[in-house]
mmCIF file of C-alpha atoms in Angstrom:
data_model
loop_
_atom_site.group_PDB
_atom_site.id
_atom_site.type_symbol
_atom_site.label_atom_id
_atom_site.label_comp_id
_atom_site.label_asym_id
_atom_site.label_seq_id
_atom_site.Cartn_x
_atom_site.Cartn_y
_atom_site.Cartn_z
ATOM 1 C CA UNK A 1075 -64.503 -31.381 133.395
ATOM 2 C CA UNK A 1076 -66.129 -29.958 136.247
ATOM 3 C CA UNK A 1077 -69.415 -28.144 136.828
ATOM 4 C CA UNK A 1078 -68.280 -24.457 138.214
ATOM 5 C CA UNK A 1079 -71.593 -23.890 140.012
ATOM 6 C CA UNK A 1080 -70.019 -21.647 142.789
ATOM 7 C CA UNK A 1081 -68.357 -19.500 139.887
ATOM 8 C CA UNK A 1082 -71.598 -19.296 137.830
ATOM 9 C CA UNK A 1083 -73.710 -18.483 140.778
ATOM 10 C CA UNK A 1084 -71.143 -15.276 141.414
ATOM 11 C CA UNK A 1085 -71.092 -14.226 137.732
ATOM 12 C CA UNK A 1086 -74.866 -14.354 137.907
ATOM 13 C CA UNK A 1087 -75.296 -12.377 140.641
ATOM 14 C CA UNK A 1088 -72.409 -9.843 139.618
ATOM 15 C CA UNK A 1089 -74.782 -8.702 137.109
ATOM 16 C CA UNK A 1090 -76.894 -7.098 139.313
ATOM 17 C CA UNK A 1091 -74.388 -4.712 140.133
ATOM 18 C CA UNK A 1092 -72.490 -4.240 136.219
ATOM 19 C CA UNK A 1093 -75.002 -1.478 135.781
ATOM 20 C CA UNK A 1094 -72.188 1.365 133.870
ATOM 21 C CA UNK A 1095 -71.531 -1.280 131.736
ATOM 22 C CA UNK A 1096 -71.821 -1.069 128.059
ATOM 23 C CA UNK A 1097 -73.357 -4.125 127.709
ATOM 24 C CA UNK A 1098 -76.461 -3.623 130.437
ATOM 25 C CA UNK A 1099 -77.130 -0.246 128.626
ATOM 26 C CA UNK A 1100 -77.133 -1.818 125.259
ATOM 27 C CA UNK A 1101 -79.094 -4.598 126.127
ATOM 28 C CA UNK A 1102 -82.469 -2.332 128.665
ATOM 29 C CA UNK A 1103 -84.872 -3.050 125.468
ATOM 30 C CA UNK A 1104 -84.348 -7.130 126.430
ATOM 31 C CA UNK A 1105 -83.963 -6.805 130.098
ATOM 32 C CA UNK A 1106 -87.224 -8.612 130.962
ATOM 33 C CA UNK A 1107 -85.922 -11.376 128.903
ATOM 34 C CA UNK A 1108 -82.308 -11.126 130.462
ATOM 35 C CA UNK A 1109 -83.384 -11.064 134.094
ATOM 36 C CA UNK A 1110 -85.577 -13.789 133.686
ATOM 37 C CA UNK A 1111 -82.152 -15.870 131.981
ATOM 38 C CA UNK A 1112 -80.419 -15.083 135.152
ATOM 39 C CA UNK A 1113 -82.839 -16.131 137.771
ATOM 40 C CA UNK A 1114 -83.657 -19.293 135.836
ATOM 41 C CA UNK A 1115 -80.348 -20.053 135.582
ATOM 42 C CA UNK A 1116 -80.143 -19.565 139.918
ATOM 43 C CA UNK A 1117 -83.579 -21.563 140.113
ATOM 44 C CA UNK A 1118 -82.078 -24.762 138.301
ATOM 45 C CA UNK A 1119 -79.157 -24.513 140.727
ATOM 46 C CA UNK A 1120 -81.493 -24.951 143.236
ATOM 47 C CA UNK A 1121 -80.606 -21.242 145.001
ATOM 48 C CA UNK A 1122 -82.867 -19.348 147.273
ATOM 49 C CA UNK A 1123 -84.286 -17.011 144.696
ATOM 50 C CA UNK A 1124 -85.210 -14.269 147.845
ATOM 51 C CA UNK A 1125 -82.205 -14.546 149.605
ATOM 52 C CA UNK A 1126 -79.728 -14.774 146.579
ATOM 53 C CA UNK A 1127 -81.659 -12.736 143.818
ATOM 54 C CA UNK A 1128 -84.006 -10.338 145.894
ATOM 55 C CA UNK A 1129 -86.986 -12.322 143.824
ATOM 56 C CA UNK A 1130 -89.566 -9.910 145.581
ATOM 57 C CA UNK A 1131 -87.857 -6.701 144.138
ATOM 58 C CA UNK A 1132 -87.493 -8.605 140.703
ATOM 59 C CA UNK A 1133 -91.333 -9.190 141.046
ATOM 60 C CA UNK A 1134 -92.064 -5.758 141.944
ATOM 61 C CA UNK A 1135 -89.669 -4.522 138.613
ATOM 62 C CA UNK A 1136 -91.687 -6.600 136.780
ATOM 63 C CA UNK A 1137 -94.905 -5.250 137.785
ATOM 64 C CA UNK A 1138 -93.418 -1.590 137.061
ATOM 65 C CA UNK A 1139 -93.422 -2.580 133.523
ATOM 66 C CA UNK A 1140 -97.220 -4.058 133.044
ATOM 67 C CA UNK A 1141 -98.781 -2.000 130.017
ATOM 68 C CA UNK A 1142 -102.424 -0.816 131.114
ATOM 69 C CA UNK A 1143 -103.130 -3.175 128.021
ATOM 70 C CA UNK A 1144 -102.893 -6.040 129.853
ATOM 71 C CA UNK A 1145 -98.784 -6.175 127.971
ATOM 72 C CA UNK A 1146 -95.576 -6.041 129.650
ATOM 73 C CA UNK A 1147 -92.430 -3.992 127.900
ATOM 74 C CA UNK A 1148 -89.005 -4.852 127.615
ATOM 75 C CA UNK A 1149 -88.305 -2.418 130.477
ATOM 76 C CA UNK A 1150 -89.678 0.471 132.651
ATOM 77 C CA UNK A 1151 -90.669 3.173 129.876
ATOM 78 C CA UNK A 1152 -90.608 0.054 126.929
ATOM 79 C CA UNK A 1153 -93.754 -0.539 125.075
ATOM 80 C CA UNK A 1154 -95.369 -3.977 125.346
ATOM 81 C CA UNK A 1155 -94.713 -6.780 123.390
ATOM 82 C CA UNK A 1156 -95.558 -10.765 123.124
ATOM 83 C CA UNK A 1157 -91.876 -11.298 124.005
ATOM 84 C CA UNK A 1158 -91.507 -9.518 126.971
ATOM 85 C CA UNK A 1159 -94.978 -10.419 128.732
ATOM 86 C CA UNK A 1160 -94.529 -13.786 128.501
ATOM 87 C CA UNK A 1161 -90.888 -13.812 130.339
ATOM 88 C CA UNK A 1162 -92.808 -11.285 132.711
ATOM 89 C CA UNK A 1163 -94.940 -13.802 132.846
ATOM 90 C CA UNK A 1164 -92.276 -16.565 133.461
ATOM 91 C CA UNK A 1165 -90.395 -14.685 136.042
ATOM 92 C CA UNK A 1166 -93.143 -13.712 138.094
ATOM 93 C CA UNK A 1167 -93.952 -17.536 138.284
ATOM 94 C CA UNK A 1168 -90.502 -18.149 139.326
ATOM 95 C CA UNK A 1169 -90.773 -15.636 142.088
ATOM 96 C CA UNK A 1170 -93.652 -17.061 143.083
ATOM 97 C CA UNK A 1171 -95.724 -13.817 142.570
ATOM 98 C CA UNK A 1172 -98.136 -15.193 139.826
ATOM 99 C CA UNK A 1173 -101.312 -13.805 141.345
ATOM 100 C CA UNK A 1174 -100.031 -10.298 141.100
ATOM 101 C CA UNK A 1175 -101.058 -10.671 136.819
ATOM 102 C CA UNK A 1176 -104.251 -9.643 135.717
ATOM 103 C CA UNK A 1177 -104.387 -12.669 133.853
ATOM 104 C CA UNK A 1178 -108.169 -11.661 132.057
ATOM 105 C CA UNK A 1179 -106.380 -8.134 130.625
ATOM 106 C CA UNK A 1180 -102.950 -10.591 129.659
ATOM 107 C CA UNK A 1181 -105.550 -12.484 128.125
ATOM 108 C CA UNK A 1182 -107.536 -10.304 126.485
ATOM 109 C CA UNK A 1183 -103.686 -8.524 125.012
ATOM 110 C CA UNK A 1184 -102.505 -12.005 123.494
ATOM 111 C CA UNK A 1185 -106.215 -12.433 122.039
ATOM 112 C CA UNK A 1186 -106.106 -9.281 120.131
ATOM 113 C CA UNK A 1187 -102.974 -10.022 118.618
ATOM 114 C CA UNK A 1188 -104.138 -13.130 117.190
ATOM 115 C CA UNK A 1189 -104.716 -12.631 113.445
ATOM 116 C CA UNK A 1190 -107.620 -14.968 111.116
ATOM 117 C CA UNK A 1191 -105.184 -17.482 109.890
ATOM 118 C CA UNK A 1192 -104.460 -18.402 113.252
ATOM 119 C CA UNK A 1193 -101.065 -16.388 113.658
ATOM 120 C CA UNK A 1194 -99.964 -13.513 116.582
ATOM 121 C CA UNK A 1195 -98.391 -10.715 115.830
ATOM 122 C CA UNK A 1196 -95.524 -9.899 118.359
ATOM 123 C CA UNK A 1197 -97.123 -6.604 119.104
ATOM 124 C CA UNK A 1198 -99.448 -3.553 116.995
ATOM 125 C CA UNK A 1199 -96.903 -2.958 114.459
ATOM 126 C CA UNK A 1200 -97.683 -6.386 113.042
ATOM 127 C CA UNK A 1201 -94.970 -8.294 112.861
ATOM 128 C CA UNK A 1202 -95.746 -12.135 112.386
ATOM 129 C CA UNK A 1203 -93.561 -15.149 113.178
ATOM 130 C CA UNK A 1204 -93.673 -18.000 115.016
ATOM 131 C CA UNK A 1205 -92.234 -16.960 118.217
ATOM 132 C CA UNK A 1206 -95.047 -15.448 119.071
ATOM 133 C CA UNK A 1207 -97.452 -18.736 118.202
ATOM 134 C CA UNK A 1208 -95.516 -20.002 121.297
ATOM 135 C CA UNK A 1209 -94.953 -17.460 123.755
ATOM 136 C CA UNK A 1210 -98.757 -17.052 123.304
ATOM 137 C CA UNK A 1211 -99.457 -20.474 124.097
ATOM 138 C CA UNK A 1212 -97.174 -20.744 126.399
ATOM 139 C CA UNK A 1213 -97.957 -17.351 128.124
ATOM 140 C CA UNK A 1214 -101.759 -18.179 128.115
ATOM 141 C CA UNK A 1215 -100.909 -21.752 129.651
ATOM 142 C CA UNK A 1216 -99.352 -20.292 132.473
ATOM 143 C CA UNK A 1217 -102.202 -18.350 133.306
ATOM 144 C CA UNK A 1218 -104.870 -21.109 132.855
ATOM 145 C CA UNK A 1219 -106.299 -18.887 129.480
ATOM 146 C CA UNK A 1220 -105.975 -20.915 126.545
ATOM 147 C CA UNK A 1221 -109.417 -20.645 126.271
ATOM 148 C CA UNK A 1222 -109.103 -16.790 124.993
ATOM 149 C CA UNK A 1223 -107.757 -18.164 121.830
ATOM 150 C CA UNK A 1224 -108.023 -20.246 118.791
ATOM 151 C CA UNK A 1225 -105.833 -23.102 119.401
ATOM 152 C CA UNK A 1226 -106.805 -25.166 116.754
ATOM 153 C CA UNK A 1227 -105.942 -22.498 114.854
ATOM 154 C CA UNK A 1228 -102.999 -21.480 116.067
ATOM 155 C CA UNK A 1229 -101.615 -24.764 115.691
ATOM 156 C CA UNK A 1230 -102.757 -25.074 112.108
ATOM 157 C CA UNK A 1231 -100.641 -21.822 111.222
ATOM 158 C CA UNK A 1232 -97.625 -23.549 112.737
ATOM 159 C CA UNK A 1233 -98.390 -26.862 110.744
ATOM 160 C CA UNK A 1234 -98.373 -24.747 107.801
ATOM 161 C CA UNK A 1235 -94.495 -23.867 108.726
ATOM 162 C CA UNK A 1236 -93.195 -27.310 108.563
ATOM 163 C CA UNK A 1237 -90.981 -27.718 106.077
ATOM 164 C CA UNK A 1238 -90.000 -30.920 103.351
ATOM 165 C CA UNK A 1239 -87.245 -31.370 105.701
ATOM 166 C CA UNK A 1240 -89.627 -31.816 109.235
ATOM 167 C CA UNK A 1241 -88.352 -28.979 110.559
ATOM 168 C CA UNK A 1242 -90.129 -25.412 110.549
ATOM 169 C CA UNK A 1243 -89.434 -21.928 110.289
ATOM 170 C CA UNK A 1244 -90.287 -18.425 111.236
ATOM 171 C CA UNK A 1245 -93.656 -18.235 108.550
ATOM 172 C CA UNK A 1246 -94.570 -20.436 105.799
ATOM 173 C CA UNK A 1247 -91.679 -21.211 103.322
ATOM 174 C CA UNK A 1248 -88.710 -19.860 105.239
ATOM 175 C CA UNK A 1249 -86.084 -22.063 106.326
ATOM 176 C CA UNK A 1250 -85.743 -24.308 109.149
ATOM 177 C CA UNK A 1251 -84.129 -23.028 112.213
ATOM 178 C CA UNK A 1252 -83.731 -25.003 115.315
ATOM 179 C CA UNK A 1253 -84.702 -21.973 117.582
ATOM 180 C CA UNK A 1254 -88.138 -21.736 114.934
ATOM 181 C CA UNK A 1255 -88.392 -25.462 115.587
ATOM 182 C CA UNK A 1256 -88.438 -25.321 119.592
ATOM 183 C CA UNK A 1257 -91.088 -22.641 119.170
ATOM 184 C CA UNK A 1258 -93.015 -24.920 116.772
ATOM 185 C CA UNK A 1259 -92.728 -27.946 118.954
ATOM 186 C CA UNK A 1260 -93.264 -26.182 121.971
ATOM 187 C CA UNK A 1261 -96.498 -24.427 120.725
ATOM 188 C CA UNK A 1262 -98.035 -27.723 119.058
ATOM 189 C CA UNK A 1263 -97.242 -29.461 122.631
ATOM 190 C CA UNK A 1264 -98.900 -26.957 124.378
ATOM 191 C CA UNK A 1265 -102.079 -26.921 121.926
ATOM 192 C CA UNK A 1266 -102.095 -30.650 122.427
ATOM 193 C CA UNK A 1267 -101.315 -31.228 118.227
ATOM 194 C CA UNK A 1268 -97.577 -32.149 118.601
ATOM 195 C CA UNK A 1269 -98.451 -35.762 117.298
ATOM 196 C CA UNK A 1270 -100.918 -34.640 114.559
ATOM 197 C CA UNK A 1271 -98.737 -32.160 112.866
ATOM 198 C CA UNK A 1272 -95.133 -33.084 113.781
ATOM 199 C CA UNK A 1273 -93.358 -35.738 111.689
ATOM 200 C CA UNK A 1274 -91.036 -36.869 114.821
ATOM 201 C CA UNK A 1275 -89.046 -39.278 112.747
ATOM 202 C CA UNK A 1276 -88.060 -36.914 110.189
ATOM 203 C CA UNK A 1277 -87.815 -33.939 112.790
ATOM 204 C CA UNK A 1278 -85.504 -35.988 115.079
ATOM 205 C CA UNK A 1279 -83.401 -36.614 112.099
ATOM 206 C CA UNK A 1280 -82.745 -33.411 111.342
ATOM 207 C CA UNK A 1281 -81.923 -31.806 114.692
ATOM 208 C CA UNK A 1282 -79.694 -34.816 115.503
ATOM 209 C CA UNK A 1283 -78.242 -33.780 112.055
ATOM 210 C CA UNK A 1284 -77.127 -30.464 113.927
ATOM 211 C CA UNK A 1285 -74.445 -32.412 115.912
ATOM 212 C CA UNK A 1286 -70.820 -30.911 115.087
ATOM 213 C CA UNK A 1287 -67.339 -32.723 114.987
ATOM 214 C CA UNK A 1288 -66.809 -30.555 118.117
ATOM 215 C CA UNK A 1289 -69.940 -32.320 119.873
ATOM 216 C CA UNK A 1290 -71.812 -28.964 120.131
ATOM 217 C CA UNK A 1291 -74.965 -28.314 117.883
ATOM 218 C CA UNK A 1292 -75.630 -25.771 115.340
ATOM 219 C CA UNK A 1293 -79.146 -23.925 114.752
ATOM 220 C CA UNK A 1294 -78.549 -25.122 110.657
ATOM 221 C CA UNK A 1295 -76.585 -26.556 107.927
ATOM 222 C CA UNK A 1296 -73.049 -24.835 107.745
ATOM 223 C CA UNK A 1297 -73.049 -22.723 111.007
ATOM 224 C CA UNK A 1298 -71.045 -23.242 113.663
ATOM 225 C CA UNK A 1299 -72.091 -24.948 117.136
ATOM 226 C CA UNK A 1300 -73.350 -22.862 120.009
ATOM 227 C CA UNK A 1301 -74.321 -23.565 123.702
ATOM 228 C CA UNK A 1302 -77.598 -22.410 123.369
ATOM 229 C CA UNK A 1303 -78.285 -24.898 121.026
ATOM 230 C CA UNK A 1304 -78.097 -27.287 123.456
ATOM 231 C CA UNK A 1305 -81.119 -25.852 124.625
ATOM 232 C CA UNK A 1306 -83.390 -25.345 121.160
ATOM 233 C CA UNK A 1307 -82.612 -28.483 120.331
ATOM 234 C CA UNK A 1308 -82.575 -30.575 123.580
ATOM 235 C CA UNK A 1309 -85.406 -29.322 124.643
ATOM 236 C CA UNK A 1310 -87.314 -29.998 121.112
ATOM 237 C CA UNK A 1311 -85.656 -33.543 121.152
ATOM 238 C CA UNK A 1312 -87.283 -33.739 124.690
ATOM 239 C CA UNK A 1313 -90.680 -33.215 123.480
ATOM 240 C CA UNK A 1314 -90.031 -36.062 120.636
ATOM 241 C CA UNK A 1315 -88.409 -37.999 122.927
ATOM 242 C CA UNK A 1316 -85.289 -38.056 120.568
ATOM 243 C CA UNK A 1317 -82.619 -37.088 122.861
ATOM 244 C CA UNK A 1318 -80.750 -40.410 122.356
ATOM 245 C CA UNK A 1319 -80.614 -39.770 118.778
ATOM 246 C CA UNK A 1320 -77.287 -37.818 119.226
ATOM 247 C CA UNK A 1321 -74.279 -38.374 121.033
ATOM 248 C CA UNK A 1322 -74.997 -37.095 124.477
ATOM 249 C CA UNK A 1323 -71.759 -37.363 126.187
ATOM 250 C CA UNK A 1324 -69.691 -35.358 123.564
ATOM 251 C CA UNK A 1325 -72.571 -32.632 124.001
ATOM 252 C CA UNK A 1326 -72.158 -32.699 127.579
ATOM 253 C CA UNK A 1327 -68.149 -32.175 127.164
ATOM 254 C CA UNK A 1328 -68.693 -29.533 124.633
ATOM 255 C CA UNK A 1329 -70.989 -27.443 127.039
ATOM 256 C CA UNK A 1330 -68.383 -27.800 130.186
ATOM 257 C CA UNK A 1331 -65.783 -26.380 127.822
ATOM 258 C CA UNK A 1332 -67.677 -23.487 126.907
ATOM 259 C CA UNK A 1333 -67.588 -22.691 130.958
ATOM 260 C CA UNK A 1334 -65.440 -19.780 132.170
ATOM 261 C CA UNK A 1335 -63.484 -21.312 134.484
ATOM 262 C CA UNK A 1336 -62.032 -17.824 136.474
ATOM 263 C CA UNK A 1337 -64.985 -15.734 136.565
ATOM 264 C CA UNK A 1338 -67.872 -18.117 135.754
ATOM 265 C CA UNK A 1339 -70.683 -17.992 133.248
ATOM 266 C CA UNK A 1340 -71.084 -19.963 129.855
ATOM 267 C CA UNK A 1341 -70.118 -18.719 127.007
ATOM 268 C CA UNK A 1342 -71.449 -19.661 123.219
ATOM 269 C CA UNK A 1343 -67.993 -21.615 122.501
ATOM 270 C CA UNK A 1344 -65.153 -22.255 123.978
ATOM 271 C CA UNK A 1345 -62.765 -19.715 125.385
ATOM 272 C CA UNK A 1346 -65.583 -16.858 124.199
ATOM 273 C CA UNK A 1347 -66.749 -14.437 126.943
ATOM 274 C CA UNK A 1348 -69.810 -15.605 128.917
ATOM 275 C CA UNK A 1349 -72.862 -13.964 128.921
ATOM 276 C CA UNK A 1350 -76.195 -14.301 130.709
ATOM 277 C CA UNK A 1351 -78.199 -15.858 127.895
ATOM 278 C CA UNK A 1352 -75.636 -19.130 127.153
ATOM 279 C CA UNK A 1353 -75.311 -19.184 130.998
ATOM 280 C CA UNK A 1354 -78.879 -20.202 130.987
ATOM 281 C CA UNK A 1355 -79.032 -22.142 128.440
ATOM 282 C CA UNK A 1356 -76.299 -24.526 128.717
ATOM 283 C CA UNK A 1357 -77.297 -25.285 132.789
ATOM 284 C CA UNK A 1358 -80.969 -26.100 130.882
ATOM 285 C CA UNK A 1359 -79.103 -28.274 128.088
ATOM 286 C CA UNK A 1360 -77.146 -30.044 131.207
ATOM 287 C CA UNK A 1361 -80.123 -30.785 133.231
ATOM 288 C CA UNK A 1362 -81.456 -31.992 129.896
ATOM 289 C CA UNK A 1363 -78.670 -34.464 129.328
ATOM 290 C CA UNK A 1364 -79.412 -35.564 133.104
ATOM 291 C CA UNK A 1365 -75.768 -34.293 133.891
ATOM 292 C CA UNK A 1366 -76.666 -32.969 137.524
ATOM 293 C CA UNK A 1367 -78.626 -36.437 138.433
ATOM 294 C CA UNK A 1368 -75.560 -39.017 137.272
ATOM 295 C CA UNK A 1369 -73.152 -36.142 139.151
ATOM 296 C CA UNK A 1370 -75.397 -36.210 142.789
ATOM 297 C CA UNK A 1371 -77.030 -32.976 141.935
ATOM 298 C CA UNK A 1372 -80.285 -34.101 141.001
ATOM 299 C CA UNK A 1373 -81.712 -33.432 144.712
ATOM 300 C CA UNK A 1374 -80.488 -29.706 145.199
ATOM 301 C CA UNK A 1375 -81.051 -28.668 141.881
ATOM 302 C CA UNK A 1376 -84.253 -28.120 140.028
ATOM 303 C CA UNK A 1377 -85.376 -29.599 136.419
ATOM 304 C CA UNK A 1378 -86.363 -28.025 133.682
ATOM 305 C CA UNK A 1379 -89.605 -28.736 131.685
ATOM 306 C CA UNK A 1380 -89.061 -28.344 127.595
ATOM 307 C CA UNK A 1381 -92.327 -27.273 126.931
ATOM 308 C CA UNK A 1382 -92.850 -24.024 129.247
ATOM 309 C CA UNK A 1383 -89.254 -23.352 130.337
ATOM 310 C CA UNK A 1384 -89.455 -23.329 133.978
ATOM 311 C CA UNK A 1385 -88.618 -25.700 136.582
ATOM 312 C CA UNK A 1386 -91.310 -28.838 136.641
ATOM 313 C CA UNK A 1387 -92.008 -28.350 140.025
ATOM 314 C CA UNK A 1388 -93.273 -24.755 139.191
ATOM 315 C CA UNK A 1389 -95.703 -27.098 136.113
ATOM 316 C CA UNK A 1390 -96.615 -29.223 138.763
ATOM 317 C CA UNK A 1391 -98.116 -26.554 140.924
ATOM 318 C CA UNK A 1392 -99.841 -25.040 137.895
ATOM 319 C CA UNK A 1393 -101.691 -27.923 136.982
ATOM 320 C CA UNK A 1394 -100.070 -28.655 133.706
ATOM 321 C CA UNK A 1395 -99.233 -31.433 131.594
ATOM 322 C CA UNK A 1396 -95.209 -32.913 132.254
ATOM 323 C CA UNK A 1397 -95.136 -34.528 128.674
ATOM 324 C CA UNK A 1398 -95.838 -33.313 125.049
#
């Protein structure tokens, strides 16, 4: 089956104008996230991001957000959270508009939410769970900061999340979830402990465990597979350089189907509406699988590094490490 990039590129950009839609109004407490799903999607197609997206505007939205904290919210008028400040911080690097963050009061927000035991909390209220151990590292990466933090610390909360299985969950003792475990990879990567706290030959067997009869992969035992899988677990596979521990090509075939052929977009299975999110995530999980480079692609489109989520080319420029 076919790649549909004209189709997704359209459905992408459609968004932009669905604004009396349900869903958009539904979904303003996530937009930071969502927008920054959409023009990641259009940056690993290799599209002009100003000409095709308006990426100045999207920078200056962005900025409209920033929390005199040093935070960014969801949205205009949204308080500030770990979430949403580090896709702010993501998209603004995409946009090339980096050096519009104040990256000592970003620094000095993720600091203060970093608790004794090494943990963040996603914003005041307290919440703990490792998503935020990454999007703090990773956020603080980005902006050349890691130094405002504990690493070693951080990465010795996630090692106390790893589970008899090798995989790790949200906070010590809860289940293993592959979106957990990209977190938990990802953050150990980016504190430089992947190897010290990550069993890879027990992790690897588990994700590659998450393959389903239908090729896709599930997030655990007894759910159903879902495109954005392909990302979670790709991408954590990546960083343990595991990816040939599962059947690629059935993958591949599985994500294609989940493609909607008339109006573009991805959707989480097949013949499911598309949304933004699994748009995203199954061009990542393609580039991944090194789908656009075996189809001629590889030169117009852009790939994706595992650890930060952003185009390489965007790591490169940043000075940061390509592997875990």
């Amino acid at each position: 089956m076919a790649f549909h990039e004209e189709k997704h590129v359209a459905y992408v950009r459609s968004l932009r104008e669905k604004t009396d839609t349900f869903e958009h109004i539904v979904t303003e407490h996530l937009r930071m996230s969502g927008i920054y799903w959409g023009v990641s999607a259009m940056a690993l197609m290799g599209r002009d991001l100003e000409a095709e997206m308006a990426a100045s505007e999207i920078a200056d939205w962005v900025m409209s957000c920033a929390k005199p904290d040093g935070s960014f919210g969801g949205s205009v008028h949204h308080d500030g959270h770990l979430l949403y400040t580090l896709s702010a911080v993501q998209l603004l690097a995409l946009c090339g508009a980096l050096e519009r963050v104040d990256g000592d009061a970003v620094a000095a927000y993720v600091a203060g939410l970093q608790l004794p035991d090494g943990s963040f909390q996603g914003d005041k209220w307290g919440e703990v769970d490792t998503r935020f151990s990454y999007c703090a590292l990773n956020c603080l990466a980005l902006l050349g900061r890691l130094d405002a933090v504990d690493v070693d610390g951080a990465a010795a909360f996630v090692a106390s999340c790893r589970n008899f299985d090798g995989g790790f969950g949200a906070v010590p003792g809860a289940e293993s979830h592959a979106g957990q475990i990209f977190c938990c990879v990802g953050a150990l990567a980016i504190a430089g402990k992947l190897a010290e706290h990550c069993d890879a030959e027990l992790l690897g067997w588990w994700l590659s465990e998450r393959q389903c009869d239908s090729g896709g992969l599930n997030g655990r035992p007894e759910k159903q597979a879902d495109v954005c899988y392909s990302w979670w677990i790709l991408s954590s596979l990546s960083m343990i350089k595991k990816v040939d521990w599962i059947n690629t090509a059935r993958l591949e075939a599985f994500i294609l189907e989940c493609q909607d052929d008339e109006g573009g977009g991805i959707a989480d299975r097949p013949n499911n509406v598309p949304d933004v999110f699994h748009t995203y995530f199954g061009i990542a999980g393609l580039d991944l699988l090194g789908y656009f480079k075996r189809t001629g692609k590889g030169d117009a489109y852009r790939s994706i590094n595992p650890m930060y989520a952003l185009p390489r080319d965007i790591c490169v420029q940043l000075g940061l490490e390509e592997t875990a």
